[in-house]
CSV table of C-alpha atoms in Angstrom, one decimal:
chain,number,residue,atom,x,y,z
L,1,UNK,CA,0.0,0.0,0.0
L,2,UNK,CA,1.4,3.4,-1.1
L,3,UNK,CA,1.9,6.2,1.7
L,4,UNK,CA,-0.8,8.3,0.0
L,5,UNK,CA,-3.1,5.0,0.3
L,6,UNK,CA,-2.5,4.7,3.9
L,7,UNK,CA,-2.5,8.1,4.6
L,8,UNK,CA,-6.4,8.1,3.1
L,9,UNK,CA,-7.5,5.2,4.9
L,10,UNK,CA,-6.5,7.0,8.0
L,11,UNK,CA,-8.4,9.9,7.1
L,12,UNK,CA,-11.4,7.5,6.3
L,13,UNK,CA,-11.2,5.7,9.8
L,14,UNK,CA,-11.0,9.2,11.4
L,15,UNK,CA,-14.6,10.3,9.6
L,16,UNK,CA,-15.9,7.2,11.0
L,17,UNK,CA,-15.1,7.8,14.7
L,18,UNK,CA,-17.3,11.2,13.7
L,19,UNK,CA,-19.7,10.1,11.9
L,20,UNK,CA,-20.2,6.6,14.3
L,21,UNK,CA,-21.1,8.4,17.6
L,22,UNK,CA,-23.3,10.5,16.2
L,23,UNK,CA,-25.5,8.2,14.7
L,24,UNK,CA,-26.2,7.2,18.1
L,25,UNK,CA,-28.1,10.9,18.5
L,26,UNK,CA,-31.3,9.1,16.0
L,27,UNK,CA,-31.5,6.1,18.5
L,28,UNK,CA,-30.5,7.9,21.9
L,29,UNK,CA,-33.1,11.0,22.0
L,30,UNK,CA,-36.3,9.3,23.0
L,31,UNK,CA,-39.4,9.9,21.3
L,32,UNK,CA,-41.6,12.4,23.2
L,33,UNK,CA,-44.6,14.9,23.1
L,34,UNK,CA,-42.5,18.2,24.0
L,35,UNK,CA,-44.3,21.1,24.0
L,36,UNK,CA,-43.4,24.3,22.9
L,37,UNK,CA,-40.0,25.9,24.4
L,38,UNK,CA,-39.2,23.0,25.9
L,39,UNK,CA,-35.9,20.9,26.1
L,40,UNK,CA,-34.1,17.5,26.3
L,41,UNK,CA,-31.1,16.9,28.2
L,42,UNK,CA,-28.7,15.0,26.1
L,43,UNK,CA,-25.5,14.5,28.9
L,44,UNK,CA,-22.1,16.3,29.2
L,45,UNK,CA,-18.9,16.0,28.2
L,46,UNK,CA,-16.0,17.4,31.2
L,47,UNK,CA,-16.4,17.1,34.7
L,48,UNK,CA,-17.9,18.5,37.7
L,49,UNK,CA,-21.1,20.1,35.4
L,50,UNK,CA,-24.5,21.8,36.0
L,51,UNK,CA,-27.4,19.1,35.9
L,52,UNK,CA,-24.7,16.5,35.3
L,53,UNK,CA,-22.4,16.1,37.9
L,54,UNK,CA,-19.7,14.3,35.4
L,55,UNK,CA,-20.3,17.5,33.2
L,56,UNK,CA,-18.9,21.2,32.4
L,57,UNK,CA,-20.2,21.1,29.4
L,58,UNK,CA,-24.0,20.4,29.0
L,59,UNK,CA,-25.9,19.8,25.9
L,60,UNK,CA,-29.0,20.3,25.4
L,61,UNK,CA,-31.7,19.8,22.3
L,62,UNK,CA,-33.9,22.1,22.4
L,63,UNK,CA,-37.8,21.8,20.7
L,64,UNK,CA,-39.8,24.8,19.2
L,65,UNK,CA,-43.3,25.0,18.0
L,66,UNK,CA,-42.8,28.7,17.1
L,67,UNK,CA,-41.5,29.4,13.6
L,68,UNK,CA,-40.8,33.3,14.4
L,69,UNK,CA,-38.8,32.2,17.1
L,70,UNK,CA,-36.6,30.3,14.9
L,71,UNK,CA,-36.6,32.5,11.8
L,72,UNK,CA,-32.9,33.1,11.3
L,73,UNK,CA,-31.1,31.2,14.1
L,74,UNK,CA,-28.2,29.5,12.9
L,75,UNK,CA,-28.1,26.1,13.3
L,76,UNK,CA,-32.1,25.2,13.3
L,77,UNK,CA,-33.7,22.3,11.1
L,78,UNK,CA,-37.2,21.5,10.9
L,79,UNK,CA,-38.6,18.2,11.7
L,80,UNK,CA,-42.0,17.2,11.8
L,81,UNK,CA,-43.2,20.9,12.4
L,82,UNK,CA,-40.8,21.8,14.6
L,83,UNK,CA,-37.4,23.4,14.9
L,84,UNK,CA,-34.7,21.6,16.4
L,85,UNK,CA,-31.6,22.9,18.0
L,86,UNK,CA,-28.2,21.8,20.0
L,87,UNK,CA,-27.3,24.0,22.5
L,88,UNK,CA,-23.8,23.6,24.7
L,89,UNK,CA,-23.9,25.9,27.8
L,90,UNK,CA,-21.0,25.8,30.3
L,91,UNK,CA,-21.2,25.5,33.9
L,92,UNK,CA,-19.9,29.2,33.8
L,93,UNK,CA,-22.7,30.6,31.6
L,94,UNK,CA,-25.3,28.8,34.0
L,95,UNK,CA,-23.6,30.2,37.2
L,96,UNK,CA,-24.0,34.0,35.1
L,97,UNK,CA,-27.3,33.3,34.6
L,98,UNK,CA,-28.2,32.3,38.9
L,99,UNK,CA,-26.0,35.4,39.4
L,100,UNK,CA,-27.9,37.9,37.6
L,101,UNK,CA,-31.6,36.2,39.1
L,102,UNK,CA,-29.9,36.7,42.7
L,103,UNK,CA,-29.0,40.0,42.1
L,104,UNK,CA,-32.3,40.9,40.5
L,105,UNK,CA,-30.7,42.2,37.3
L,106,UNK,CA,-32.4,39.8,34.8
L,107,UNK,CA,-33.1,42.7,32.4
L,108,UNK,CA,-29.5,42.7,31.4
L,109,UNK,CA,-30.2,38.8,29.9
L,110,UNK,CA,-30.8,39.5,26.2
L,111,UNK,CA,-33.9,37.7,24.8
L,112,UNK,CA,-32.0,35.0,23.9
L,113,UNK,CA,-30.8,34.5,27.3
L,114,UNK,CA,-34.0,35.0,29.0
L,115,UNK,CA,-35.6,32.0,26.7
L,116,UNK,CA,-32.5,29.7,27.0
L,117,UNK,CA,-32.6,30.2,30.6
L,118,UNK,CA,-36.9,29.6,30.9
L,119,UNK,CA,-36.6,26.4,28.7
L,120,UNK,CA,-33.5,24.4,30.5
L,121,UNK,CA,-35.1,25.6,33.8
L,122,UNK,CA,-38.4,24.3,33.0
L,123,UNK,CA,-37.7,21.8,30.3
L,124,UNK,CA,-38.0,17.6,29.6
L,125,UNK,CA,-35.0,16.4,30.8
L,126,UNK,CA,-33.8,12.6,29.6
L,127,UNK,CA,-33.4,10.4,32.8
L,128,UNK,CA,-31.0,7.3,32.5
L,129,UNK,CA,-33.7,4.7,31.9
L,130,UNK,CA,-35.4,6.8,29.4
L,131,UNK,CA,-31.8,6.9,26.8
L,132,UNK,CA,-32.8,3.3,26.3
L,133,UNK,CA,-36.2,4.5,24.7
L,134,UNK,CA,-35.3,4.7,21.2
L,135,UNK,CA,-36.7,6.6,18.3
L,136,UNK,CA,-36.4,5.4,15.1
L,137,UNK,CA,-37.7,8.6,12.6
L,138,UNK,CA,-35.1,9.4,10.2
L,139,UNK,CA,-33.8,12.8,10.3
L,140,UNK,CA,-32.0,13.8,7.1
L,141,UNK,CA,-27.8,13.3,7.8
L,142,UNK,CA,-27.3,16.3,5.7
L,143,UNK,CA,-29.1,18.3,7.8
L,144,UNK,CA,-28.3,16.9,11.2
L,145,UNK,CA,-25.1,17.3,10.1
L,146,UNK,CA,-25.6,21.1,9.4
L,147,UNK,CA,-27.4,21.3,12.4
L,148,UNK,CA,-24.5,20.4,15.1
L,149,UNK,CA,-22.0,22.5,12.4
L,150,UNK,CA,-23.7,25.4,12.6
L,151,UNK,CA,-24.6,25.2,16.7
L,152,UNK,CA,-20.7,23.9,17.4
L,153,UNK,CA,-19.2,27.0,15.4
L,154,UNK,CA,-21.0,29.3,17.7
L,155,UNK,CA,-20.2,27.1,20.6
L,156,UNK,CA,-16.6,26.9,19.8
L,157,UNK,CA,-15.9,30.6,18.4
L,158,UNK,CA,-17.2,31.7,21.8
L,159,UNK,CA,-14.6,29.2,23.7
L,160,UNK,CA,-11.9,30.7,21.1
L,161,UNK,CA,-13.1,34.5,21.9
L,162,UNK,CA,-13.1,33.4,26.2
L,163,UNK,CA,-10.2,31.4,27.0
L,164,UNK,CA,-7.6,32.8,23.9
L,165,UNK,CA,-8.8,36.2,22.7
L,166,UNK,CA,-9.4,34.8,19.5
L,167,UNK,CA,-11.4,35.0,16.5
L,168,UNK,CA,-12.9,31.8,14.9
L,169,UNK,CA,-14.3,33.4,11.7
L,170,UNK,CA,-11.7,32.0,9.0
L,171,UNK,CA,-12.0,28.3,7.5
L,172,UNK,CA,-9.9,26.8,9.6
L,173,UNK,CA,-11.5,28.1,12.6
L,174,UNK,CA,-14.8,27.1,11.7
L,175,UNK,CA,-13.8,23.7,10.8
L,176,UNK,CA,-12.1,23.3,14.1
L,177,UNK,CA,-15.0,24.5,15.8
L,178,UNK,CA,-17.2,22.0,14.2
L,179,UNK,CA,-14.7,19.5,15.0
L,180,UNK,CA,-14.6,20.3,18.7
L,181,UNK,CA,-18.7,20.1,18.4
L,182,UNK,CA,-18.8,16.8,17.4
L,183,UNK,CA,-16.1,15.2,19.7
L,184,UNK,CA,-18.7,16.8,22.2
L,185,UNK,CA,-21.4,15.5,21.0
L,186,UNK,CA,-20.1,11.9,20.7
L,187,UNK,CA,-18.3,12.1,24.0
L,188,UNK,CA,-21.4,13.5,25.5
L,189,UNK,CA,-23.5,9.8,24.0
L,190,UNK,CA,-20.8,7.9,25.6
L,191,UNK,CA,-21.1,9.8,28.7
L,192,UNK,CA,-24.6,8.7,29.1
L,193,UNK,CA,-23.7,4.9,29.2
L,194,UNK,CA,-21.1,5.9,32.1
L,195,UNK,CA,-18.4,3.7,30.7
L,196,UNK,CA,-15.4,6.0,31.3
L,197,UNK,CA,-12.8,3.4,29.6
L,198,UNK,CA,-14.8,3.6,26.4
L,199,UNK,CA,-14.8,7.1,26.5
L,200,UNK,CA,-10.8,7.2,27.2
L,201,UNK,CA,-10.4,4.1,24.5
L,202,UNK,CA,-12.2,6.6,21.6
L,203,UNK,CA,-10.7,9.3,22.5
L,204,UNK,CA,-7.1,7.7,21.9
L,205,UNK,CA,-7.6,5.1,18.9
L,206,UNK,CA,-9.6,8.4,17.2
L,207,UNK,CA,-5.8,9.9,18.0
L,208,UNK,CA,-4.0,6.5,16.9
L,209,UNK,CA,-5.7,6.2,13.8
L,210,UNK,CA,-5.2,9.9,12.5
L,211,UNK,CA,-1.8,10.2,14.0
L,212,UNK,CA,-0.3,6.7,14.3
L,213,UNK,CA,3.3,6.8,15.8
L,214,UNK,CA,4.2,10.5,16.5
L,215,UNK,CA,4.2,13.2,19.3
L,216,UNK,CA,0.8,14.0,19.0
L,217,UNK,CA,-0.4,10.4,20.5
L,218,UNK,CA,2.8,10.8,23.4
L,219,UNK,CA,1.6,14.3,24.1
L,220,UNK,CA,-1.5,13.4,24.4
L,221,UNK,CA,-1.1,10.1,26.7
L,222,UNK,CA,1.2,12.4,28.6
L,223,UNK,CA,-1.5,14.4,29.8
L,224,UNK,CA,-4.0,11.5,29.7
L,225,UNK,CA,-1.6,10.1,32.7
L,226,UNK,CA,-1.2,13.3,35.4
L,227,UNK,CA,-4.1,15.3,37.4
L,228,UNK,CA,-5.5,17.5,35.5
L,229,UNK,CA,-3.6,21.4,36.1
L,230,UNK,CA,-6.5,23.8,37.6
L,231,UNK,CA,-4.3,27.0,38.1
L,232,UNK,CA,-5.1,29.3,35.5
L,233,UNK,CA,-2.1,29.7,34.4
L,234,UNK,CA,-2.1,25.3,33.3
L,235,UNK,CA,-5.6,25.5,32.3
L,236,UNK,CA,-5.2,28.2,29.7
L,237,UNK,CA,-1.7,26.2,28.5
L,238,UNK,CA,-3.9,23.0,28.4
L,239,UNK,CA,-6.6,24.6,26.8
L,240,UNK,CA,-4.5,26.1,24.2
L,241,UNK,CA,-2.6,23.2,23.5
L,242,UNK,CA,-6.2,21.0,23.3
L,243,UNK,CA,-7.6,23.6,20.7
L,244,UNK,CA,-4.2,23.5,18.6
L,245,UNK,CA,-4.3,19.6,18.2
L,246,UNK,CA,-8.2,19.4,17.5
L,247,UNK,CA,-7.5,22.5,14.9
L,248,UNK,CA,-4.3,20.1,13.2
L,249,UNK,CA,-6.7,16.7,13.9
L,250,UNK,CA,-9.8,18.2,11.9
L,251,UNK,CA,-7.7,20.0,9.1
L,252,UNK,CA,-5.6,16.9,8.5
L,253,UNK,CA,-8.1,14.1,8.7
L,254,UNK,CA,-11.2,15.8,7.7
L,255,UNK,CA,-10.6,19.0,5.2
L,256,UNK,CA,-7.7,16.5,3.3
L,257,UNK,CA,-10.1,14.0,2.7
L,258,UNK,CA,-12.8,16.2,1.8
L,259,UNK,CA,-10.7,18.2,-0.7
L,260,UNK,CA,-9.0,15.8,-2.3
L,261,UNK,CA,-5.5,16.8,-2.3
L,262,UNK,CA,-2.8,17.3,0.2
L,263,UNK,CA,-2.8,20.1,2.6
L,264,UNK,CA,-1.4,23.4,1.5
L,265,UNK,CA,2.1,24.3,2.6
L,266,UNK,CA,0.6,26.6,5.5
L,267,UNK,CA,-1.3,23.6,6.8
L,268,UNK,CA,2.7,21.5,6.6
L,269,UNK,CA,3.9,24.9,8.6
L,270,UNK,CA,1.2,24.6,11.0
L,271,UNK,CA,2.0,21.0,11.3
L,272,UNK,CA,5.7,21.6,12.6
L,273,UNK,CA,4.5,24.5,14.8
L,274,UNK,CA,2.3,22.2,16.8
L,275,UNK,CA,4.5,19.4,16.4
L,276,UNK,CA,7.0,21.7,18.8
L,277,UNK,CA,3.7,23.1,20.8
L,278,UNK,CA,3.1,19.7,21.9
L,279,UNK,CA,6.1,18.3,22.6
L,280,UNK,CA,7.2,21.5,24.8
L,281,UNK,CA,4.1,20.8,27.0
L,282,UNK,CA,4.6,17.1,27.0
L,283,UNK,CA,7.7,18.1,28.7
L,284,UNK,CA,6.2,20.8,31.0
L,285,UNK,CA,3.5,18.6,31.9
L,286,UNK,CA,4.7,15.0,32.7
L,287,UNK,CA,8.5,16.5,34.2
L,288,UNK,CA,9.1,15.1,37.8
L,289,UNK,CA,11.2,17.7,38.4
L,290,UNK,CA,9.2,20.9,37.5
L,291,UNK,CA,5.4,19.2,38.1
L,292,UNK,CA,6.6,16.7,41.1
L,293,UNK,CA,2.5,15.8,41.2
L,294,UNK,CA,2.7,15.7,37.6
L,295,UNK,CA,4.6,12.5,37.5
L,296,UNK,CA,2.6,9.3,36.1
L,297,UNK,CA,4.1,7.8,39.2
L,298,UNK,CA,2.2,10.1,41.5
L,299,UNK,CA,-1.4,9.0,40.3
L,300,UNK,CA,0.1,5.0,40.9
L,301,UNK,CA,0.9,6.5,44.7
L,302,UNK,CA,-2.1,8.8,45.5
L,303,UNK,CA,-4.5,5.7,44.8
L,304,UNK,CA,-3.1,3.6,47.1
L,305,UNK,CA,-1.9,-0.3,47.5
L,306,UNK,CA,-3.8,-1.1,44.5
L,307,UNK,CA,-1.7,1.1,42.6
L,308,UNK,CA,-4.3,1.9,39.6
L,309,UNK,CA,-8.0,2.0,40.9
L,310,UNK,CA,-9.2,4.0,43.8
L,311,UNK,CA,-12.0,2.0,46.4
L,312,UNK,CA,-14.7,4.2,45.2
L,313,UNK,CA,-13.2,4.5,41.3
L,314,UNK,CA,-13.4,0.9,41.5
L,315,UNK,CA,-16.7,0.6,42.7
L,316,UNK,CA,-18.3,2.7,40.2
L,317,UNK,CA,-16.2,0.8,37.6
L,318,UNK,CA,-14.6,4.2,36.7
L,319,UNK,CA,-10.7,3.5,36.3
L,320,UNK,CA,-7.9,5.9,36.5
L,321,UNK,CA,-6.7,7.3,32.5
L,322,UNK,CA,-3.4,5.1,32.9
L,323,UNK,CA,-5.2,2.4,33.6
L,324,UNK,CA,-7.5,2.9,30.6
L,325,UNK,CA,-4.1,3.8,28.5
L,326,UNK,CA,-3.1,0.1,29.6
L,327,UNK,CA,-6.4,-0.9,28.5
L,328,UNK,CA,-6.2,0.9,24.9
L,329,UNK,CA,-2.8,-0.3,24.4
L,330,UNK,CA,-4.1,-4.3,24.9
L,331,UNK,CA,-6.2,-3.9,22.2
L,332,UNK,CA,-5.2,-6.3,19.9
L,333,UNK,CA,-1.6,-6.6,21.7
L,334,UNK,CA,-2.4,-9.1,24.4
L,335,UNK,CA,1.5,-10.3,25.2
L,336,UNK,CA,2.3,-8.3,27.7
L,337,UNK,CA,5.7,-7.7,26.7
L,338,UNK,CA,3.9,-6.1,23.5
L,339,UNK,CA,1.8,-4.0,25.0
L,340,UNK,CA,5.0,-2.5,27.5
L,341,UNK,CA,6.9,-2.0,24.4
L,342,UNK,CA,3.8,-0.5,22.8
L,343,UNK,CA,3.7,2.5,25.5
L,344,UNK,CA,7.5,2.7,26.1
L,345,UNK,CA,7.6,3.9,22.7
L,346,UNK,CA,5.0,6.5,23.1
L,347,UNK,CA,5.5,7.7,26.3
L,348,UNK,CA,9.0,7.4,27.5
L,349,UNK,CA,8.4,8.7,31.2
L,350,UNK,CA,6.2,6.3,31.2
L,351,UNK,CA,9.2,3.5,30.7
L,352,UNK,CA,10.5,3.3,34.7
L,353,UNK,CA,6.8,2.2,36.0
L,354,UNK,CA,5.8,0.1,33.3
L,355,UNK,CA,7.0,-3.4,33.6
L,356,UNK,CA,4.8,-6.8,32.4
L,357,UNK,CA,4.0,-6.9,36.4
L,358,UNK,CA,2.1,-4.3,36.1
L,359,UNK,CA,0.8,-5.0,32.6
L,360,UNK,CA,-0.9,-8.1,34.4
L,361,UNK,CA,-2.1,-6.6,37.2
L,362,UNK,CA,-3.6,-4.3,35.0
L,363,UNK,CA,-5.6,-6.7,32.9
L,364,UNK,CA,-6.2,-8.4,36.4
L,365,UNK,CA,-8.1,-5.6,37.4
L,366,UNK,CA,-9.9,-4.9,33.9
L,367,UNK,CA,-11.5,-8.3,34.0
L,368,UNK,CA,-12.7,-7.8,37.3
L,369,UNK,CA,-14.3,-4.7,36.6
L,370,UNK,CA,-16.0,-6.1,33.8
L,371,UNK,CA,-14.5,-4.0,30.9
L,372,UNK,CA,-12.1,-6.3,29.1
L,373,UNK,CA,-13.4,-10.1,28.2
């Protein structure tokens, strides 16, 4: 197979870890009578969220009978009478919104606001036994797909203009944006089964699969494998580097297959621009000595004898990110020996604590929790 054959089949198996997950919106949304400004719950995608206590970033489908209301908003679609709509609202925006009620200074909510706000507070929300009522109507891929575009850019542009002082209005922006809405979307489905390794496992064979070997994947398992930085200072570096490899992911996999051709030569300076973005974080992120907590040894101490899985994590059947690195890496590399070699290679700082030992205990604990056969 030539390179430029392999190179499109990645691109193809990285469309189908889009387009897969968000299939599952037609057979996830159950089928019910919503009345008019009203709103289903669909799950969340980061931690410690409003309505969703695994969530920061909420997602919500909203349902309305009223055609003025949804004469020129971007990202509507009509269905059986009705305009449907995606909306992601932060933890952040929520906690404005209380703010202004407690302080009696609701007026300053545009319209917009003021109806977002009335819906989600009053709304249908999807309870966990309900996800398994499916709905089989067909809604038109085209325009589904338009629909979370559309929704996602003004999702993502706002995250751009917020966290980096930037503008998402060229191409590249608004493909990245619609890239970041998806991976919400789909991470927000698998949310809603609570199966955190599956989540984890997407997340890096998406990366696998577009990237193969390269810094991007040990980059990216480097952070998978430390607590996660909340100073601002770390958050906006995380966040900056997170919007930089989805931007690169979306543009290489997506807009390359799409067009065609290769990418242009901005897109190959781009490419070594990250390539040194990613590595320098790497390096800031997973170095004992400047980040002592940082360490992937430290999340092997903090939980304990077990060494992987904390009491309650284990419990819930939630496991720590190294141990569903382990778990990624076994996939389709069960000899041990393999699978060590397979994450030495992408994560060197990784190379001290991994040994077959704790390859096996690993799978040990897998099976016992249920997520590896």
């Amino acid at each position: 197979m030539t390179v430029q054959a392999q190179r499109l089949q990645a691109q193809l198996a990285a469309v189908e870890e889009i387009v897969g997950p968000l299939s599952m919106i037609r057979e996830e949304i159950a089928k019910k009578d919503l009345p008019a400004h009203s709103c289903a719950f669909l799950g969340g995608s980061i931690t410690d969220g409003f309505a969703n206590k695994n969530s920061d970033v909420d997602i919500y489908l909203l349902v309305d009978n009223d055609e003025e209301a949804a004469q020129g908003e971007p990202g509507t679609m009509l269905k059986d009478g009705r305009f449907w709509q995606f909306y992601f609202l932060s933890k952040s925006m929520l906690d404005d919104f209380r703010r202004k009620i407690a302080n009696n200074t609701v007026a300053s909510l545009v319209e917009d606001e003021r109806v977002t706000l009335h819906r989600i507070l009053t709304g249908v929300a999807i309870s966990g036994e309900d996800r398994l009522i499916t709905v089989r109507q067909e809604l038109d891929e085209t325009r589904l797909h338009y629909l979370l575009s559309a929704t996602s850019f003004d999702f993502s542009g706002g995250m751009h203009n917020d966290c980096l002082g930037m503008k998402a209005a060229d191409t590249l922006g608004y493909l990245q944006s619609v890239r970041i809405g998806y991976d919400c979307i789909a991470d927000s489905i698998l949310n809603l089964w609570g199966d955190t390794v599956a989540r984890q496992k997407w997340r890096l064979r998406r990366l696998q699969r577009t990237f193969g070997d390269g810094p991007f994947l040990e980059a990216y398992l480097s952070v998978l494998c430390g607590p996660h930085d909340r100073s601002p200072d770390g958050m906006g570096r995380y966040i900056d580097y997170s919007m930089r490899l989805w931007q690169f992911m979306f543009a290489e996999a997506i807009l390359g297959y799409l067009a065609g051709r290769d990418l242009p030569s901005t897109m190959e300076g781009a490419r070594r621009d990250i390539n040194d973005g990613a590595a320098a974080l790497a390096e800031s992120l997973a170095s004992p000595s400047r980040h002592p907590c940082r360490h992937p040894d430290y999340r092997l101490e903090r939980y304990g004898e077990d060494g992987f899985v904390s009491a309650r994590a284990q419990a819930e059947k939630k496991l720590s990110p190294l141990l569903a690195a382990i778990w990624c890496a076994m996939d389709g590399r069960r000899d041990p020996e393999a699978v060590v070699e397979f994450l030495r290679r992408r994560v060197p700082k990784l190379a001290g604590s991994l040994t077959v030992e704790t390859v096996n205990k690993a799978e040990g604990m897998l099976r016992a929790a249920g997520v590896l056969a």
